[in-house]
Amino acid sequence: YGQPNRPTANNPDNESNCFKLVKMIMERNFAPVIVFSFSKKDCENYAMQMSKLDFTSDTEKGLIDKLFENATKVLSEEDRKLPAVINIIPLIRRGIGIHHGGLLPILKETIEILFGEGLLKVLYATETFAMGLNMPARTVLFTACRKFDGKERRFITSGEYIQMSGRAGRRGLDDKGIVMLIIDEKVSPDTVRNIVQGKPDSLNSAFHLTYNMVLNLMRVEEIDPEYMLERSFFQFQNQSAIPELVEKVKELSVEKNKIVINNEFDVRSYFLIRQQLEDLAKQYHSFITDPKNLVPFCNPGRLVKIKKNDVDFGWGVIVNFKSVLKSKHEGGGIGEAIINVLLNLEQSVENTEDEPIPCTSGKLGEPEIINIRHNMVEDLSSLRLNKMPNDLKSRDSRMLLYNNVKEVLQRCSTDIPLLDPINDMHIKDPEFDKVIEQIEKFESRLFAHPLHEREDVDELYALYLEKDKVLNNFHCITFLIVV
């Protein structure tokens, strides 16, 4: 379904697809229905759109009035005149309810009672209604498949979908529940499949044993703290996992004994030096990609190497960038940089949700402009293209620009000049100076190590890395069994 016409506070009469679906649900006698929206504003706007419809009989209206009057007697005369109280009365009399965190507690409780008694036929609610309340309905309708989680608008997880859609179908009344999901954007089949058929969120104990808890339990007579702790859900999960963990320890022990390394003491010392250098390299890289250091050099035309996690996209060219500022509470300044980079991809990802894949060598590829976060910049070159096209909307213009990038890279061969963080980028930070000093120190140790000149040093390093992973897993699982 598309959803071009959403109801708003200024224009609540827009007949959205949600309105049409709820109307159809009522006509086909699929009530009661819970309509889940992921914002308080949407809940109220969708509910106000239904205010012209009436789903209750005169008898039901009398019961609603009596119940609402008795419930609001606890409020003072002034509180009863609040807009939040007055505006909800016409809706609930028509069998339409609203439930979200912005309502007064007494109103939420009243709505829950009315819905439980079957006096409300349509309930517009946020996902909090699905948590901890046994309020089933015959039909559940989702107004969107995305929600804002405080950081970004993401697709709902399968666990969230299961929690909310599980309200559909009343035990002993319905032979099946009906769930409808409004999709108001282009979504890949895999995304929908993960939402609808994905695994539920795992249930893990959040129990944490503290000294205060033990002391408080010891103060209470006729309570054995050890007895209670042994019968906690946390302990039950640990005990039930032990047989599997023991088997895993046996497997890891066999795997560990299979990895035999000659002169292991020297290999381990060489391994630790390289590991330390890798950690220092990450710290070094974090200073270079810090937005305040990076943004001044994100000029259009500059060559940049991009790496996302372990996926190397190779060299591209900066087209534009945008700085995201921190709030005053966060101290101000540049918090993030979004860089538009032209990269050569395996296939076009324009107007799709597919993850970009770098083009393999030997193929022509598809030059595309991709939004890159500052921490994905692997290297920043001192080279810049003199002329940048004004319009890169056409494939031909992007291909022409990327051919220029390839020509520059071919001239430089493997020796592509990079910006020097001190002389060019002028990074002045005592912590950065310490990192450089540590790198020089560990590099001198590495070069002086007796294994450094051996031809098979990389093979020995990879072999010990594998053994180190096995050892870490072995120690972690052994610790869990002992605890």
Short mmCIF file of C-alpha atoms in Angstrom, two decimals:
data_model
loop_
_atom_site.label_atom_id
_atom_site.label_comp_id
_atom_site.label_asym_id
_atom_site.label_seq_id
_atom_site.Cartn_x
_atom_site.Cartn_y
_atom_site.Cartn_z
CA TYR A 1 0.00 0.00 0.00
CA GLY A 2 1.15 3.54 -0.61
CA GLN A 3 0.29 6.23 1.90
CA PRO A 4 0.43 9.58 0.10
CA ASN A 5 -2.31 11.20 2.16
CA ARG A 6 -1.53 11.14 5.85
CA PRO A 7 -3.89 12.97 8.22
CA THR A 8 -2.35 15.97 9.94
CA ALA A 9 -3.43 18.26 12.74
CA ASN A 10 -4.18 21.01 10.17
CA ASN A 11 -5.92 18.69 7.73
CA PRO A 12 -7.32 15.64 9.57
CA ASP A 13 -9.88 14.94 6.82
CA ASN A 14 -7.35 13.38 4.45
CA GLU A 15 -8.54 9.82 3.93
CA SER A 16 -5.37 7.84 4.46
CA ASN A 17 -5.09 4.16 3.66
CA CYS A 18 -5.28 3.55 7.40
CA PHE A 19 -8.73 5.18 7.46
CA LYS A 20 -9.91 3.06 4.52
CA LEU A 21 -8.59 -0.16 6.07
CA VAL A 22 -10.19 0.51 9.47
CA LYS A 23 -13.48 1.32 7.75
CA MET A 24 -13.25 -1.96 5.81
CA ILE A 25 -12.43 -3.86 9.03
CA MET A 26 -15.53 -2.49 10.73
CA GLU A 27 -17.75 -3.22 7.70
CA ARG A 28 -16.58 -6.85 7.62
CA ASN A 29 -17.07 -7.25 11.37
CA PHE A 30 -13.37 -7.84 12.13
CA ALA A 31 -13.53 -5.64 15.25
CA PRO A 32 -12.15 -5.01 17.80
CA VAL A 33 -9.00 -3.69 16.14
CA ILE A 34 -5.78 -2.28 17.57
CA VAL A 35 -4.03 0.18 15.24
CA PHE A 36 -0.34 0.49 16.14
CA SER A 37 1.44 3.73 15.25
CA PHE A 38 4.97 4.61 16.27
CA SER A 39 4.35 8.19 17.36
CA LYS A 40 1.86 9.86 19.69
CA LYS A 41 1.07 12.48 17.06
CA ASP A 42 0.10 9.84 14.48
CA CYS A 43 -2.12 8.06 17.03
CA GLU A 44 -4.10 11.23 17.67
CA ASN A 45 -4.29 12.31 14.01
CA TYR A 46 -5.50 8.91 12.82
CA ALA A 47 -8.05 8.76 15.64
CA MET A 48 -9.36 12.27 14.86
CA GLN A 49 -9.83 11.22 11.26
CA MET A 50 -12.32 8.55 12.45
CA SER A 51 -14.29 11.01 14.58
CA LYS A 52 -17.12 11.25 12.01
CA LEU A 53 -17.80 7.51 12.27
CA ASP A 54 -19.82 5.91 15.08
CA PHE A 55 -19.30 2.29 16.16
CA THR A 56 -21.35 2.09 19.40
CA SER A 57 -25.02 1.65 20.20
CA ASP A 58 -27.00 3.90 22.57
CA THR A 59 -26.71 1.29 25.33
CA GLU A 60 -22.96 1.14 24.94
CA LYS A 61 -22.73 4.94 24.97
CA GLY A 62 -24.59 4.98 28.31
CA LEU A 63 -22.18 2.43 29.79
CA ILE A 64 -19.16 4.39 28.49
CA ASP A 65 -20.47 7.65 29.99
CA LYS A 66 -21.12 6.02 33.37
CA LEU A 67 -17.73 4.27 33.48
CA PHE A 68 -15.82 7.39 32.37
CA GLU A 69 -17.63 9.58 34.91
CA ASN A 70 -16.84 7.17 37.76
CA ALA A 71 -13.19 6.91 36.69
CA THR A 72 -12.62 10.68 36.48
CA LYS A 73 -14.14 11.39 39.91
CA VAL A 74 -10.62 11.11 41.34
CA LEU A 75 -9.64 14.19 39.29
CA SER A 76 -10.21 17.71 40.58
CA GLU A 77 -12.73 20.00 38.91
CA GLU A 78 -9.92 21.89 37.15
CA ASP A 79 -8.30 18.68 35.86
CA ARG A 80 -11.60 17.49 34.39
CA LYS A 81 -11.62 20.61 32.19
CA LEU A 82 -8.18 19.86 30.72
CA PRO A 83 -8.17 19.57 26.88
CA ALA A 84 -6.72 16.06 27.15
CA VAL A 85 -9.79 14.95 29.11
CA ILE A 86 -12.46 16.91 27.21
CA ASN A 87 -11.18 16.01 23.70
CA ILE A 88 -11.17 12.26 24.32
CA ILE A 89 -14.84 12.05 25.43
CA PRO A 90 -16.42 12.39 21.92
CA LEU A 91 -14.04 9.72 20.58
CA ILE A 92 -14.61 7.07 23.25
CA ARG A 93 -18.40 7.58 23.00
CA ARG A 94 -18.07 6.54 19.34
CA GLY A 95 -16.02 3.46 20.28
CA ILE A 96 -12.65 4.96 19.33
CA GLY A 97 -9.79 5.07 21.83
CA ILE A 98 -6.25 6.46 22.04
CA HIS A 99 -3.49 4.95 24.19
CA HIS A 100 0.03 6.38 24.44
CA GLY A 101 2.53 7.59 27.02
CA GLY A 102 1.39 11.23 26.76
CA LEU A 103 -2.05 10.55 28.31
CA LEU A 104 -2.89 11.04 31.98
CA PRO A 105 -2.50 7.73 33.88
CA ILE A 106 -6.20 7.72 34.84
CA LEU A 107 -7.18 8.15 31.17
CA LYS A 108 -4.91 5.29 30.08
CA GLU A 109 -6.37 3.03 32.76
CA THR A 110 -9.93 3.99 31.73
CA ILE A 111 -9.15 3.28 28.06
CA GLU A 112 -7.77 -0.13 29.02
CA ILE A 113 -10.92 -0.97 31.01
CA LEU A 114 -13.22 0.17 28.19
CA PHE A 115 -11.28 -1.84 25.63
CA GLY A 116 -11.22 -4.90 27.89
CA GLU A 117 -15.00 -4.69 28.30
CA GLY A 118 -15.47 -4.53 24.52
CA LEU A 119 -16.88 -0.99 24.53
CA LEU A 120 -14.07 0.38 22.35
CA LYS A 121 -14.05 -1.06 18.83
CA VAL A 122 -10.96 0.74 17.48
CA LEU A 123 -7.92 1.56 19.58
CA TYR A 124 -5.06 3.69 18.25
CA ALA A 125 -1.97 2.92 20.33
CA THR A 126 1.78 3.08 20.41
CA GLU A 127 3.81 -0.08 20.97
CA THR A 128 3.72 0.43 24.78
CA PHE A 129 0.20 -1.02 24.70
CA ALA A 130 1.66 -4.36 23.58
CA MET A 131 3.98 -4.54 26.61
CA GLY A 132 2.68 -6.07 29.82
CA LEU A 133 -1.03 -5.76 29.04
CA ASN A 134 -3.26 -8.71 28.22
CA MET A 135 -5.57 -6.88 25.83
CA PRO A 136 -6.20 -9.08 22.77
CA ALA A 137 -8.21 -7.98 19.73
CA ARG A 138 -9.47 -9.72 16.62
CA THR A 139 -7.43 -7.57 14.23
CA VAL A 140 -4.10 -5.72 14.47
CA LEU A 141 -3.13 -3.02 11.97
CA PHE A 142 0.34 -1.46 11.63
CA THR A 143 0.34 2.05 10.12
CA ALA A 144 4.05 1.82 9.19
CA CYS A 145 6.92 -0.66 9.12
CA ARG A 146 9.56 1.79 10.41
CA LYS A 147 10.02 3.38 13.82
CA PHE A 148 12.35 5.98 15.29
CA ASP A 149 14.42 4.40 18.07
CA GLY A 150 16.09 7.58 19.30
CA LYS A 151 18.91 7.41 16.76
CA GLU A 152 17.42 6.50 13.39
CA ARG A 153 14.25 5.45 11.60
CA ARG A 154 14.68 1.70 11.26
CA PHE A 155 12.49 -1.24 10.32
CA ILE A 156 10.77 -2.91 13.25
CA THR A 157 12.44 -6.11 14.41
CA SER A 158 10.77 -9.51 14.21
CA GLY A 159 10.56 -9.50 18.03
CA GLU A 160 8.66 -6.20 18.04
CA TYR A 161 6.38 -7.43 15.25
CA ILE A 162 5.64 -10.68 17.13
CA GLN A 163 4.94 -8.77 20.36
CA MET A 164 2.40 -6.44 18.72
CA SER A 165 0.86 -8.81 16.18
CA GLY A 166 0.44 -11.36 18.98
CA ARG A 167 -2.50 -9.25 20.20
CA ALA A 168 -4.52 -10.47 17.18
CA GLY A 169 -6.92 -13.30 18.04
CA ARG A 170 -8.90 -13.68 21.27
CA ARG A 171 -8.72 -17.04 23.03
CA GLY A 172 -12.08 -18.77 22.96
CA LEU A 173 -13.66 -16.13 20.70
CA ASP A 174 -11.67 -16.13 17.43
CA ASP A 175 -10.43 -19.13 15.48
CA LYS A 176 -7.73 -16.91 13.96
CA GLY A 177 -6.29 -13.41 14.28
CA ILE A 178 -5.91 -10.93 11.43
CA VAL A 179 -2.76 -8.83 11.02
CA MET A 180 -2.36 -6.04 8.43
CA LEU A 181 0.84 -4.13 7.74
CA ILE A 182 0.81 -0.90 5.73
CA ILE A 183 3.96 -0.58 3.63
CA ASP A 184 4.36 3.07 2.65
CA GLU A 185 7.72 2.76 0.87
CA LYS A 186 9.61 0.46 -1.46
CA VAL A 187 10.84 -2.48 0.62
CA SER A 188 12.83 -5.53 -0.45
CA PRO A 189 11.21 -8.98 0.02
CA ASP A 190 14.03 -10.02 2.38
CA THR A 191 13.30 -7.09 4.70
CA VAL A 192 9.61 -7.97 4.96
CA ARG A 193 10.46 -11.66 5.39
CA ASN A 194 12.80 -10.81 8.29
CA ILE A 195 10.06 -8.76 9.97
CA VAL A 196 7.23 -11.26 9.53
CA GLN A 197 9.07 -14.60 9.71
CA GLY A 198 12.19 -13.71 11.68
CA LYS A 199 13.13 -15.21 15.02
CA PRO A 200 11.70 -13.66 18.21
CA ASP A 201 13.99 -11.79 20.58
CA SER A 202 15.77 -14.18 22.93
CA LEU A 203 14.69 -14.11 26.56
CA ASN A 204 17.71 -13.65 28.81
CA SER A 205 17.81 -12.99 32.52
CA ALA A 206 18.83 -9.47 33.55
CA PHE A 207 19.55 -10.67 37.10
CA HIS A 208 22.72 -9.20 38.62
CA LEU A 209 23.91 -10.39 42.00
CA THR A 210 25.18 -7.60 44.27
CA TYR A 211 26.50 -7.46 47.82
CA ASN A 212 23.53 -5.32 48.89
CA MET A 213 21.09 -7.92 47.53
CA VAL A 214 22.76 -10.74 49.49
CA LEU A 215 22.86 -8.68 52.70
CA ASN A 216 19.19 -7.71 52.36
CA LEU A 217 18.21 -11.36 51.83
CA MET A 218 20.22 -12.40 54.91
CA ARG A 219 18.36 -9.83 57.02
CA VAL A 220 15.00 -11.45 56.26
CA GLU A 221 14.14 -14.35 58.53
CA GLU A 222 13.18 -17.73 57.11
CA ILE A 223 14.82 -16.93 53.76
CA ASP A 224 17.90 -18.79 52.60
CA PRO A 225 19.73 -16.55 50.06
CA GLU A 226 21.52 -19.53 48.51
CA TYR A 227 18.23 -21.41 48.08
CA MET A 228 16.63 -18.39 46.35
CA LEU A 229 19.59 -17.76 44.06
CA GLU A 230 19.73 -21.41 43.01
CA ARG A 231 16.10 -21.17 41.87
CA SER A 232 16.44 -17.91 39.96
CA PHE A 233 15.86 -17.79 36.19
CA PHE A 234 19.45 -16.60 35.77
CA GLN A 235 20.78 -19.75 37.45
CA PHE A 236 18.33 -21.92 35.51
CA GLN A 237 19.67 -20.54 32.21
CA ASN A 238 23.27 -21.09 33.32
CA GLN A 239 22.63 -24.65 34.49
CA SER A 240 20.75 -25.63 31.33
CA ALA A 241 23.62 -24.29 29.17
CA ILE A 242 26.38 -26.19 31.02
CA PRO A 243 26.17 -29.52 29.07
CA GLU A 244 26.45 -27.65 25.78
CA LEU A 245 29.35 -25.56 27.14
CA VAL A 246 31.20 -28.67 28.34
CA GLU A 247 30.95 -30.18 24.86
CA LYS A 248 32.20 -26.93 23.37
CA VAL A 249 35.19 -26.92 25.75
CA LYS A 250 36.08 -30.47 24.65
CA GLU A 251 35.92 -29.44 20.97
CA LEU A 252 38.09 -26.37 21.59
CA SER A 253 40.59 -28.41 23.58
CA VAL A 254 41.02 -30.83 20.66
CA GLU A 255 41.25 -27.93 18.21
CA LYS A 256 43.86 -26.20 20.40
CA ASN A 257 46.04 -29.34 20.59
CA LYS A 258 45.94 -29.73 16.81
CA ILE A 259 47.64 -26.35 16.28
CA VAL A 260 51.33 -27.07 16.82
CA ILE A 261 53.77 -24.18 16.41
CA ASN A 262 57.53 -24.61 16.52
CA ASN A 263 59.36 -22.12 18.69
CA GLU A 264 56.00 -20.92 20.03
CA PHE A 265 57.50 -18.54 22.63
CA ASP A 266 59.18 -16.37 19.94
CA VAL A 267 56.11 -16.53 17.68
CA ARG A 268 53.91 -15.37 20.56
CA SER A 269 56.18 -12.38 21.34
CA TYR A 270 56.19 -11.40 17.64
CA PHE A 271 52.39 -11.83 17.55
CA LEU A 272 51.89 -9.54 20.59
CA ILE A 273 54.05 -6.79 19.03
CA ARG A 274 52.04 -6.86 15.80
CA GLN A 275 48.76 -6.89 17.72
CA GLN A 276 49.88 -3.82 19.64
CA LEU A 277 50.82 -2.08 16.39
CA GLU A 278 47.38 -2.89 14.93
CA ASP A 279 45.69 -1.32 17.97
CA LEU A 280 47.89 1.77 17.67
CA ALA A 281 47.11 1.97 13.93
CA LYS A 282 43.38 2.11 14.79
CA GLN A 283 44.02 4.94 17.24
CA TYR A 284 46.15 6.74 14.62
CA HIS A 285 43.36 6.32 12.05
CA SER A 286 40.72 7.65 14.48
CA PHE A 287 42.62 10.97 14.78
CA ILE A 288 42.86 11.35 11.00
CA THR A 289 39.15 10.58 10.48
CA ASP A 290 38.01 12.76 13.38
CA PRO A 291 35.49 15.14 11.71
CA LYS A 292 37.23 18.27 12.98
CA ASN A 293 40.50 17.11 11.35
CA LEU A 294 38.95 15.52 8.25
CA VAL A 295 36.32 18.07 7.13
CA PRO A 296 38.78 20.85 6.10
CA PHE A 297 40.26 18.43 3.56
CA CYS A 298 37.03 17.01 2.12
CA ASN A 299 37.36 19.23 -0.95
CA PRO A 300 35.54 18.15 -4.13
CA GLY A 301 38.01 16.38 -6.40
CA ARG A 302 40.21 14.93 -3.67
CA LEU A 303 41.03 11.23 -4.00
CA VAL A 304 39.97 9.13 -1.04
CA LYS A 305 40.16 5.42 -0.19
CA ILE A 306 37.06 3.91 1.37
CA LYS A 307 36.75 0.83 3.56
CA LYS A 308 33.55 -0.28 5.30
CA ASN A 309 34.24 -2.86 8.00
CA ASP A 310 36.30 -5.43 6.07
CA VAL A 311 35.00 -4.46 2.61
CA ASP A 312 37.57 -2.46 0.61
CA PHE A 313 35.94 -0.15 -1.96
CA GLY A 314 39.27 1.15 -3.22
CA TRP A 315 39.91 4.71 -4.38
CA GLY A 316 37.19 7.17 -5.29
CA VAL A 317 36.77 10.93 -5.55
CA ILE A 318 34.98 13.30 -3.18
CA VAL A 319 32.03 15.08 -4.80
CA ASN A 320 30.63 16.92 -1.80
CA PHE A 321 30.24 16.65 1.98
CA LYS A 322 27.94 17.68 4.81
CA SER A 323 28.86 18.38 8.42
CA VAL A 324 26.52 17.38 11.23
CA LEU A 325 26.97 19.60 14.26
CA LYS A 326 26.79 18.45 17.88
CA SER A 327 24.13 19.92 20.16
CA LYS A 328 25.03 22.42 22.87
CA HIS A 329 24.62 19.66 25.48
CA GLU A 330 27.25 17.60 23.65
CA GLY A 331 29.70 20.50 23.66
CA GLY A 332 29.11 21.81 20.11
CA GLY A 333 31.48 21.44 17.16
CA ILE A 334 31.37 18.95 14.29
CA GLY A 335 29.97 15.61 15.41
CA GLU A 336 29.83 13.77 12.11
CA ALA A 337 30.72 14.19 8.44
CA ILE A 338 28.73 12.66 5.59
CA ILE A 339 30.89 12.56 2.44
CA ASN A 340 29.53 12.03 -1.08
CA VAL A 341 32.10 9.86 -2.84
CA LEU A 342 32.08 8.55 -6.42
CA LEU A 343 33.02 4.85 -6.25
CA ASN A 344 33.07 2.07 -8.81
CA LEU A 345 30.49 -0.56 -7.80
CA GLU A 346 29.61 -4.05 -9.00
CA GLN A 347 26.13 -2.84 -9.94
CA SER A 348 23.98 0.26 -9.57
CA VAL A 349 22.23 0.69 -6.19
CA GLU A 350 20.27 3.75 -7.25
CA ASN A 351 16.65 3.65 -5.98
CA THR A 352 17.27 0.32 -4.21
CA GLU A 353 18.00 -0.74 -0.64
CA ASP A 354 20.79 -3.10 -1.70
CA GLU A 355 24.15 -2.71 0.00
CA PRO A 356 26.81 -1.32 -2.38
CA ILE A 357 29.39 -3.91 -3.46
CA PRO A 358 32.81 -2.82 -4.81
CA CYS A 359 33.55 -3.73 -8.41
CA THR A 360 35.96 -6.62 -8.85
CA SER A 361 39.09 -6.04 -10.90
CA GLY A 362 38.75 -6.63 -14.62
CA LYS A 363 35.10 -5.52 -14.76
CA LEU A 364 33.77 -2.20 -16.04
CA GLY A 365 31.52 -1.58 -13.04
CA GLU A 366 29.00 1.16 -12.31
CA PRO A 367 30.33 4.49 -10.96
CA GLU A 368 27.87 5.66 -8.27
CA ILE A 369 27.85 8.50 -5.75
CA ILE A 370 27.56 6.94 -2.27
CA ASN A 371 27.10 8.63 1.12
CA ILE A 372 30.06 7.70 3.32
CA ARG A 373 30.49 8.37 7.05
CA HIS A 374 33.79 9.92 8.12
CA ASN A 375 35.02 6.75 9.90
CA MET A 376 34.89 4.78 6.62
CA VAL A 377 37.74 6.83 5.14
CA GLU A 378 40.79 4.59 5.00
CA ASP A 379 43.28 6.99 3.31
CA LEU A 380 43.17 10.62 2.22
CA SER A 381 45.33 11.52 -0.76
CA SER A 382 47.06 14.83 -1.33
CA LEU A 383 46.00 14.56 -5.02
CA ARG A 384 42.96 16.49 -6.31
CA LEU A 385 41.34 16.53 -9.73
CA ASN A 386 41.46 20.00 -11.26
CA LYS A 387 38.12 19.92 -13.03
CA MET A 388 34.92 18.46 -11.59
CA PRO A 389 31.74 18.16 -13.72
CA ASN A 390 28.87 20.40 -12.64
CA ASP A 391 26.29 17.68 -13.25
CA LEU A 392 26.86 14.04 -12.30
CA LYS A 393 23.28 12.81 -12.72
CA SER A 394 23.96 10.95 -15.95
CA ARG A 395 25.88 7.69 -16.09
CA ASP A 396 28.16 9.04 -18.83
CA SER A 397 29.33 11.98 -16.71
CA ARG A 398 30.03 9.68 -13.74
CA MET A 399 31.90 7.23 -15.97
CA LEU A 400 33.99 10.06 -17.43
CA LEU A 401 34.91 11.30 -13.94
CA TYR A 402 35.85 7.83 -12.73
CA ASN A 403 38.02 7.30 -15.84
CA ASN A 404 39.93 10.43 -14.78
CA VAL A 405 40.41 8.87 -11.33
CA LYS A 406 41.73 5.65 -12.90
CA GLU A 407 44.12 7.62 -15.09
CA VAL A 408 45.59 9.40 -12.04
CA LEU A 409 45.92 6.10 -10.15
CA GLN A 410 47.71 4.48 -13.12
CA ARG A 411 50.22 7.33 -13.27
CA CYS A 412 50.99 6.96 -9.57
CA SER A 413 51.06 3.17 -9.77
CA THR A 414 51.09 1.89 -6.15
CA ASP A 415 52.78 5.01 -4.71
CA ILE A 416 49.75 7.29 -4.14
CA PRO A 417 50.79 10.34 -2.08
CA LEU A 418 48.83 10.73 1.18
CA LEU A 419 48.20 13.79 3.33
CA ASP A 420 50.67 13.95 6.19
CA PRO A 421 48.71 14.31 9.45
CA ILE A 422 51.28 16.67 10.99
CA ASN A 423 52.72 18.68 8.08
CA ASP A 424 49.58 18.81 5.88
CA MET A 425 46.60 18.30 8.20
CA HIS A 426 48.29 20.08 11.13
CA ILE A 427 46.89 17.76 13.80
CA LYS A 428 48.09 19.13 17.12
CA ASP A 429 47.09 16.86 19.96
CA PRO A 430 49.34 15.53 22.76
CA GLU A 431 47.53 12.17 22.63
CA PHE A 432 48.21 11.89 18.91
CA ASP A 433 51.91 12.62 19.55
CA LYS A 434 51.95 9.79 22.14
CA VAL A 435 50.41 7.38 19.62
CA ILE A 436 53.08 8.24 17.03
CA GLU A 437 55.79 7.80 19.65
CA GLN A 438 54.38 4.37 20.63
CA ILE A 439 54.17 3.30 16.97
CA GLU A 440 57.85 4.18 16.41
CA LYS A 441 58.82 2.28 19.56
CA PHE A 442 56.95 -0.90 18.64
CA GLU A 443 58.09 -0.73 15.01
CA SER A 444 61.73 -0.71 16.17
CA ARG A 445 60.97 -3.79 18.33
CA LEU A 446 59.30 -5.49 15.39
CA PHE A 447 62.23 -4.86 13.03
CA ALA A 448 64.70 -6.11 15.68
CA HIS A 449 62.73 -9.31 16.34
CA PRO A 450 64.52 -12.51 15.19
CA LEU A 451 61.44 -13.68 13.26
CA HIS A 452 60.96 -10.49 11.27
CA GLU A 453 63.31 -11.47 8.45
CA ARG A 454 61.91 -14.98 8.03
CA GLU A 455 60.05 -15.65 4.79
CA ASP A 456 57.28 -17.59 6.52
CA VAL A 457 56.68 -14.95 9.23
CA ASP A 458 53.20 -14.09 7.90
CA GLU A 459 52.20 -17.77 7.91
CA LEU A 460 53.42 -18.14 11.51
CA TYR A 461 51.50 -15.00 12.50
CA ALA A 462 48.28 -16.29 10.89
CA LEU A 463 48.72 -19.69 12.58
CA TYR A 464 49.19 -18.14 16.03
CA LEU A 465 46.26 -15.79 15.41
CA GLU A 466 44.05 -18.82 14.82
CA LYS A 467 45.37 -20.46 18.01
CA ASP A 468 44.86 -17.26 19.99
CA LYS A 469 41.18 -17.14 18.97
CA VAL A 470 40.71 -20.75 20.06
CA LEU A 471 42.46 -20.05 23.39
CA ASN A 472 40.28 -16.97 24.05
CA ASN A 473 37.09 -18.93 23.35
CA PHE A 474 38.36 -21.79 25.52
CA HIS A 475 39.06 -19.49 28.50
CA CYS A 476 35.76 -17.59 28.15
CA ILE A 477 33.64 -20.76 28.10
CA THR A 478 35.64 -22.33 30.95
CA PHE A 479 35.02 -19.19 33.02
CA LEU A 480 31.25 -19.40 32.36
CA ILE A 481 31.18 -23.04 33.52
CA VAL A 482 33.10 -22.25 36.72
CA VAL A 483 30.91 -19.24 37.53
#
